[in-house]
mmCIF file of C-alpha atoms in Angstrom:
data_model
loop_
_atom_site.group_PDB
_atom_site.id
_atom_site.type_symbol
_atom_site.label_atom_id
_atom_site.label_comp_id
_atom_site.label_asym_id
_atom_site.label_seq_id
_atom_site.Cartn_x
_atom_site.Cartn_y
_atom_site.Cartn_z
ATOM 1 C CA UNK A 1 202.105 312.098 139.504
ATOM 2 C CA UNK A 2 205.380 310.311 139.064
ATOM 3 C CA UNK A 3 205.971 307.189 136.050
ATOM 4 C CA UNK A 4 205.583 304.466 138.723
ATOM 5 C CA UNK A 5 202.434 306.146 140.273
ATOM 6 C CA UNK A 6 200.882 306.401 136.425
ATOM 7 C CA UNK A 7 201.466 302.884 135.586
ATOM 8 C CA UNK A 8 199.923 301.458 139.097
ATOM 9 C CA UNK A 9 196.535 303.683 138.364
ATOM 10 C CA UNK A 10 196.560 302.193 134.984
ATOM 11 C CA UNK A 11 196.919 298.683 135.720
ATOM 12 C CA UNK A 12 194.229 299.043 138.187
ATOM 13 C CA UNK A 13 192.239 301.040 135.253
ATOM 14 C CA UNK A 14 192.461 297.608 133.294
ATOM 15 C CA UNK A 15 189.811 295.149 132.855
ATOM 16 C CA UNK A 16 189.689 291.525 131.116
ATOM 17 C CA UNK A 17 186.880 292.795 128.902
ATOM 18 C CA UNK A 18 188.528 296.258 127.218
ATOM 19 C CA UNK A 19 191.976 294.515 126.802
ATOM 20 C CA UNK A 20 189.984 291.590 124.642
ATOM 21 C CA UNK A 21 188.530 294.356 122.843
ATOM 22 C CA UNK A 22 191.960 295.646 121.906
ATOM 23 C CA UNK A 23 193.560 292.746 121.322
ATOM 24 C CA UNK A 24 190.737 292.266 118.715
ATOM 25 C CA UNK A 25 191.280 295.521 117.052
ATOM 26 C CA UNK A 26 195.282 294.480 116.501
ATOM 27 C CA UNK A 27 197.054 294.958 119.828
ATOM 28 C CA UNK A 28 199.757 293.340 120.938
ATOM 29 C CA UNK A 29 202.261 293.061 123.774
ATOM 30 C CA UNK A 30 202.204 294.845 126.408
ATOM 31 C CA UNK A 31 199.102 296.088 127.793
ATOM 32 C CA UNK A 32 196.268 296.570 130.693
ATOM 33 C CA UNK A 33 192.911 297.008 128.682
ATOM 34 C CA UNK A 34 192.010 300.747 129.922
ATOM 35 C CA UNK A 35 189.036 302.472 128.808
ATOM 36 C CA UNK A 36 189.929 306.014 126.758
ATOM 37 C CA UNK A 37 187.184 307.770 129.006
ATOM 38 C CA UNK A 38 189.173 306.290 131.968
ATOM 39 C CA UNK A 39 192.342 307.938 131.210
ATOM 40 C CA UNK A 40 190.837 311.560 131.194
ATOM 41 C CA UNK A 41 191.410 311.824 135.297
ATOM 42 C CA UNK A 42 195.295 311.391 134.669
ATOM 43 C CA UNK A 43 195.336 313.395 131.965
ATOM 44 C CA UNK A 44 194.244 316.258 134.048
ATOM 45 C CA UNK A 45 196.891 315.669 136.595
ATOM 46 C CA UNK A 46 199.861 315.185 134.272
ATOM 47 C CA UNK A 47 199.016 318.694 132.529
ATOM 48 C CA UNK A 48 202.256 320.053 131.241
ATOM 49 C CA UNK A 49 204.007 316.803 132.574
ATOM 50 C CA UNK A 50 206.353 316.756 129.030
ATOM 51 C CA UNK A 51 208.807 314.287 130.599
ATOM 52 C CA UNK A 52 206.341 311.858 132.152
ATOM 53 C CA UNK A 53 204.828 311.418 128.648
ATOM 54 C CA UNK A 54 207.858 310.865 126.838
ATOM 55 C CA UNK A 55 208.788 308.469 129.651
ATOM 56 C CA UNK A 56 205.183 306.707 129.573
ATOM 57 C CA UNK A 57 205.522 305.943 125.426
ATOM 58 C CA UNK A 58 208.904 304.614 126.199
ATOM 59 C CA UNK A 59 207.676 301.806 128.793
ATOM 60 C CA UNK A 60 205.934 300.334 125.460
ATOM 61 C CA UNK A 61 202.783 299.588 127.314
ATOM 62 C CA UNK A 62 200.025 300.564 125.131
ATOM 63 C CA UNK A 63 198.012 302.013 127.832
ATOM 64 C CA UNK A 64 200.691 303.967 128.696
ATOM 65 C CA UNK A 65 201.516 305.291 124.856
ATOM 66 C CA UNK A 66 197.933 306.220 124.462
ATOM 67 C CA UNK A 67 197.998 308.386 127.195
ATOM 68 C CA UNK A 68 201.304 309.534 126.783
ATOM 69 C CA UNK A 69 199.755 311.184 123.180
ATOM 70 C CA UNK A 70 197.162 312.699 125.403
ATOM 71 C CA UNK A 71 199.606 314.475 127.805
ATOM 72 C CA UNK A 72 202.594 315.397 125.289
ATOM 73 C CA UNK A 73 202.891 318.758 123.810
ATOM 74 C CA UNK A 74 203.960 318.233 120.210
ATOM 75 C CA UNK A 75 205.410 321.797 119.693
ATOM 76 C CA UNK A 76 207.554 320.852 122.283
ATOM 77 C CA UNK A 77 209.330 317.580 120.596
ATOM 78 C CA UNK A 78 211.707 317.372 117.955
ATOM 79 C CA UNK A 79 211.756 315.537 114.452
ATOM 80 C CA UNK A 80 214.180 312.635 116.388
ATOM 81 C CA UNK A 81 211.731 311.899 119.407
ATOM 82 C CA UNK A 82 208.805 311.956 115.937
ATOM 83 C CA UNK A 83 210.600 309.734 114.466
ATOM 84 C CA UNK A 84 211.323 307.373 117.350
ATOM 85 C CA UNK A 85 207.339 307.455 118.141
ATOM 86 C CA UNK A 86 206.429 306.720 114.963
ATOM 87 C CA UNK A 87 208.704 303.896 114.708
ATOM 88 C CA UNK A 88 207.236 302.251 117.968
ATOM 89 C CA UNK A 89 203.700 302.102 117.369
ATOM 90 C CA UNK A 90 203.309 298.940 116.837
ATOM 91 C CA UNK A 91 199.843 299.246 117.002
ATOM 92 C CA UNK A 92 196.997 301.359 115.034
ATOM 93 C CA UNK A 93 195.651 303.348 117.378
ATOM 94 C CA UNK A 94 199.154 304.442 118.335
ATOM 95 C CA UNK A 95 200.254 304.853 114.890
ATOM 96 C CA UNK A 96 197.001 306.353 113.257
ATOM 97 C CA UNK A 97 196.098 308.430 116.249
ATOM 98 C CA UNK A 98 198.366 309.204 119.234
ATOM 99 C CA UNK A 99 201.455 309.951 117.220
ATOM 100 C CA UNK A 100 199.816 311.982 114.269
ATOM 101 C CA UNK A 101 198.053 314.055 117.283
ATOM 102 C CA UNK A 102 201.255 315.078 118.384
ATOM 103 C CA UNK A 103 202.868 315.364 115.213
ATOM 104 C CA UNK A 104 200.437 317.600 113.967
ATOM 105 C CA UNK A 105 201.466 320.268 116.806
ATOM 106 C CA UNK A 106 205.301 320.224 115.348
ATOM 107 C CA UNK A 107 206.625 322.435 113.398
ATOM 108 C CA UNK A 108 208.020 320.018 111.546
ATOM 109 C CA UNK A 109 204.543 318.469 111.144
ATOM 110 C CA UNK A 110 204.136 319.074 107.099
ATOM 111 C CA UNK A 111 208.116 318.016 106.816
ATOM 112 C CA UNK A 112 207.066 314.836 108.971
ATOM 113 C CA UNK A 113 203.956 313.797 107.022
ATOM 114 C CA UNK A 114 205.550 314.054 103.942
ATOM 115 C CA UNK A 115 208.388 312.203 104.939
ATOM 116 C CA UNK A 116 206.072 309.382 106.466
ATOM 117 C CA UNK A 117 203.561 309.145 103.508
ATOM 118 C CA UNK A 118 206.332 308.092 101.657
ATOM 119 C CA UNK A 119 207.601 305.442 103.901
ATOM 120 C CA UNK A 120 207.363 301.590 102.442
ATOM 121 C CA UNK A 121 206.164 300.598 106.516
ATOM 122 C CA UNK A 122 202.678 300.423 106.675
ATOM 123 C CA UNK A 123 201.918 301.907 109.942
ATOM 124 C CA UNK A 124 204.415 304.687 109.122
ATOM 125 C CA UNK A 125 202.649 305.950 105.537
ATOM 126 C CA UNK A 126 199.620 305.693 108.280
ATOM 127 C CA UNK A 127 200.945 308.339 110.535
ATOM 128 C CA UNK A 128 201.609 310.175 107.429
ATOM 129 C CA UNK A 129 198.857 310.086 106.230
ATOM 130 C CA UNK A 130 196.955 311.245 109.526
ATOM 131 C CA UNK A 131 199.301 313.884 110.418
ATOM 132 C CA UNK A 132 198.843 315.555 107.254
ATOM 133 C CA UNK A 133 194.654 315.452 108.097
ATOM 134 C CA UNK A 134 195.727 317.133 111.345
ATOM 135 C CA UNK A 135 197.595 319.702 109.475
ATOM 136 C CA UNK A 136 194.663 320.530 107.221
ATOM 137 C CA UNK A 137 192.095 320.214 110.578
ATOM 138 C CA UNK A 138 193.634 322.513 112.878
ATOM 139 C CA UNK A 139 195.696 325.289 110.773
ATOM 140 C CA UNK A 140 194.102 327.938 109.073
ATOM 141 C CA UNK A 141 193.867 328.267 105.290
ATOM 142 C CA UNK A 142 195.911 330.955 104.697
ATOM 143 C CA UNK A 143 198.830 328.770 106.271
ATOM 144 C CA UNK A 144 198.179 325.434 104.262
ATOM 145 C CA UNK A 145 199.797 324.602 100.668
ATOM 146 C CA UNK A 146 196.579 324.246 99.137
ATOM 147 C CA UNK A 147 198.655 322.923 95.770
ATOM 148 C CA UNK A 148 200.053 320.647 97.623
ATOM 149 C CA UNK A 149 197.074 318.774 99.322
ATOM 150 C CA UNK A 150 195.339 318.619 95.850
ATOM 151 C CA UNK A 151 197.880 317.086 94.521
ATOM 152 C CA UNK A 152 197.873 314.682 97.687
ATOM 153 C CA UNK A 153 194.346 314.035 97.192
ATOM 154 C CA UNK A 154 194.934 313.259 93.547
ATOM 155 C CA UNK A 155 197.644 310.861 94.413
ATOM 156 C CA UNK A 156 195.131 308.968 97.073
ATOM 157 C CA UNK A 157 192.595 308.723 93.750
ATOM 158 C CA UNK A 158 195.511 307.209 91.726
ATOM 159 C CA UNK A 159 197.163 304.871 94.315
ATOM 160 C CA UNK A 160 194.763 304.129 96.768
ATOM 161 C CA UNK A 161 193.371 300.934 95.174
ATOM 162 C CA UNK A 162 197.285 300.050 95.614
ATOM 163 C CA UNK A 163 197.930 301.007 98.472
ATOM 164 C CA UNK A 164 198.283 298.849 101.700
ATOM 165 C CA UNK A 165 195.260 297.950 103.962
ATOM 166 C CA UNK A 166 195.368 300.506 106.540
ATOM 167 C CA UNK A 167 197.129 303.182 104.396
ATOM 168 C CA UNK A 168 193.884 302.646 102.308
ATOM 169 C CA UNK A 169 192.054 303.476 105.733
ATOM 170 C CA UNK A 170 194.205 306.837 106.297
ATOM 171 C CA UNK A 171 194.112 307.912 102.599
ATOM 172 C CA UNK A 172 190.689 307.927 102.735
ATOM 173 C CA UNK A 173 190.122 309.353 105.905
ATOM 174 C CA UNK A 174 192.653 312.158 104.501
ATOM 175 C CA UNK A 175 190.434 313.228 101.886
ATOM 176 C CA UNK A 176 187.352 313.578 103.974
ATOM 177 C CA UNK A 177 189.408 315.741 106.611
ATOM 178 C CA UNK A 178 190.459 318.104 103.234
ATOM 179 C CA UNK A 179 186.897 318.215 102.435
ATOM 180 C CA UNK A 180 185.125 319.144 105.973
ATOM 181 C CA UNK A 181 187.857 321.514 106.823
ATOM 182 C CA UNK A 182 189.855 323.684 103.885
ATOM 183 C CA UNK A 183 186.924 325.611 102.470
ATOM 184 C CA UNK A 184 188.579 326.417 99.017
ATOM 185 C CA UNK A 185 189.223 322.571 98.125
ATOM 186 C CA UNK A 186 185.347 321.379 99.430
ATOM 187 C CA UNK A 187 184.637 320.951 95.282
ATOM 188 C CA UNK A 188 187.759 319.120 94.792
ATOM 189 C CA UNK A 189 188.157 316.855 97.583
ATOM 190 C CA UNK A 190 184.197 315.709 96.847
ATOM 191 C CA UNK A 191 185.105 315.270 93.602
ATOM 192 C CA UNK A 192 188.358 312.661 94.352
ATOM 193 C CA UNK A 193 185.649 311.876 97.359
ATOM 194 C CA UNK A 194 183.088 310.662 94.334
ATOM 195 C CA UNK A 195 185.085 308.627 92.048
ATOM 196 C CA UNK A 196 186.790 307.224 95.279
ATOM 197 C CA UNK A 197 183.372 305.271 96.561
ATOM 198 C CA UNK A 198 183.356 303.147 99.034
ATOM 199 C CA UNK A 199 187.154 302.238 99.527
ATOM 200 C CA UNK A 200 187.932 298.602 100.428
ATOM 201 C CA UNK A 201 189.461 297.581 104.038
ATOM 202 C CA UNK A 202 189.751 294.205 105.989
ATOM 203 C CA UNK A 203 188.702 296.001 109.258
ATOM 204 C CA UNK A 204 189.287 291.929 110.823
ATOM 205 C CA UNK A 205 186.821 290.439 113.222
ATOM 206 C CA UNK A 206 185.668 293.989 114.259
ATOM 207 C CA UNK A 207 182.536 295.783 113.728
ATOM 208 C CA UNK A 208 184.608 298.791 112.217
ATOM 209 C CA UNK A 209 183.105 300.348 109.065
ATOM 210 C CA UNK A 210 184.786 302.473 106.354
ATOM 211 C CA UNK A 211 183.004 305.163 106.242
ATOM 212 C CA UNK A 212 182.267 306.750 102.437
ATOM 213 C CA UNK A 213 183.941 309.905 102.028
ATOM 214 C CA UNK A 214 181.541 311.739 99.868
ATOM 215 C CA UNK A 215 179.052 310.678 102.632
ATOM 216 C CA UNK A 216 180.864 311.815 105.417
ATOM 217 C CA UNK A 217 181.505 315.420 103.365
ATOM 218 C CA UNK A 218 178.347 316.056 102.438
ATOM 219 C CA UNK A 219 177.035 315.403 105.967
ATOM 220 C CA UNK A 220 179.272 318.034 107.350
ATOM 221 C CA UNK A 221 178.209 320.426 104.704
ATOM 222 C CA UNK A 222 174.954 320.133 105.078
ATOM 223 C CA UNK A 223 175.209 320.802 108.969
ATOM 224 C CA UNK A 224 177.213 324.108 107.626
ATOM 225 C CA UNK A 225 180.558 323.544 109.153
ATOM 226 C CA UNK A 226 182.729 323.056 106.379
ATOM 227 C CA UNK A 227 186.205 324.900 107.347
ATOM 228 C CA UNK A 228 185.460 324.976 110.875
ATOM 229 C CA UNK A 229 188.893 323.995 112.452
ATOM 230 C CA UNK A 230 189.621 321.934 115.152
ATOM 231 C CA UNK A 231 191.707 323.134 118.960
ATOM 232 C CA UNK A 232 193.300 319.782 118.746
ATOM 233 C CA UNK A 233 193.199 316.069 117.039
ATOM 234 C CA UNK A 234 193.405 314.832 120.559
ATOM 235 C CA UNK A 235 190.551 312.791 122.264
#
């Protein structure tokens, strides 16, 4: 499949009903409404298809960045195309999830999320933020800067009450990533998880919950898969 075929099987993908439910969850601009599930079809087809997903997350349709993170090969891009990504998600579920999915397959990705957490835009710390919980999710120990990501954690205990709405969102979400996957920090990161309670976010007019990190931890302890890694962030 060709650009032009994609973006005529997505518009037909769209209904009235999923693009109200993403305009309620903060999108804007262009978009069709398609369903995640209804994506997975094209996804198949544009295997390995590196310059019809860079092409698709340039049209700015949201649709069409979404599934452009699904397709892209992240090993494959450099800290420029990152950078542009990052810089137009406009939108959450682009900047929380497509780009830090692909990020996280760089190898540039610690570089990136380091870079990013710092960053005074919100949705950028975001992608930082979530990268970084990709790092720690799908890398083995041995490879991770386990210093580092305690001293991460600690600075989400210090500044998250701070912090900007959605970077409160991804800090938190950071720690609970630390403690269900990097088996040598599970003490620590329930400890920051602990004194972090239930963390404070205007989720808007959704149903959206923040979920408690010591809660979430605890739960994937007690189903014994604490440093079980993940293939890949994407879904």
């Amino acid at each position: 499949m060709e650009l032009a075929e994609v973006m005529a099987a997505l518009e037909k993908l769209g209904t009235p009903q999923t693009k109200k439910t993403w305009l309620a969850h903060g999108a804007t601009g262009d978009l069709f409404g398609v369903k995640i599930g209804d994506m997975k079809p094209i996804v198949k087809k544009l295997k390995g298809r590196q310059d019809v997903a860079l092409a698709l997350y340039a049209t700015g349709n949201l649709d069409a960045m979404y599934l452009a993170g699904l397709v892209a090969d992240g090993a494959q891009m450099s800290k420029k195309e990152l950078d542009a990504w990052v810089k137009a998600a406009r939108w959450q579920m682009i900047a929380e999830y497509t780009v830090p999915w692909v990020a996280a397959e760089s190898e540039h990705a610690r570089e990136i999320a380091l870079k990013w957490i710092d960053a005074k835009q919100e949705h950028v710390a975001c992608a930082g933020w979530n990268t970084y919980s990709g790092i720690v999710s799908l890398r083995p120990d041995a490879e991770l800067d386990l210093a580092e990501i305690e001293s991460l954690m600690k600075r989400v205990q210090k500044d998250v009450g701070k912090a900007p709405n959605r970077v409160r969102y991804c800090m938190n979400g950071f720690v609970v990533a630390v403690g269900a996957a990097v088996k040598p920090l599970l003490s620590k990161a329930k400890a920051v998880a602990k004194s972090l309670g239930k963390v404070a976010v205007d989720m808007g007019s959704t149903a959206c919950k923040v979920p408690v990190a010591l809660d979430m931890i605890e739960k994937i302890e007690s189903m014994d898969r604490v440093g079980t890694k993940r293939k890949t962030m994407k879904c």
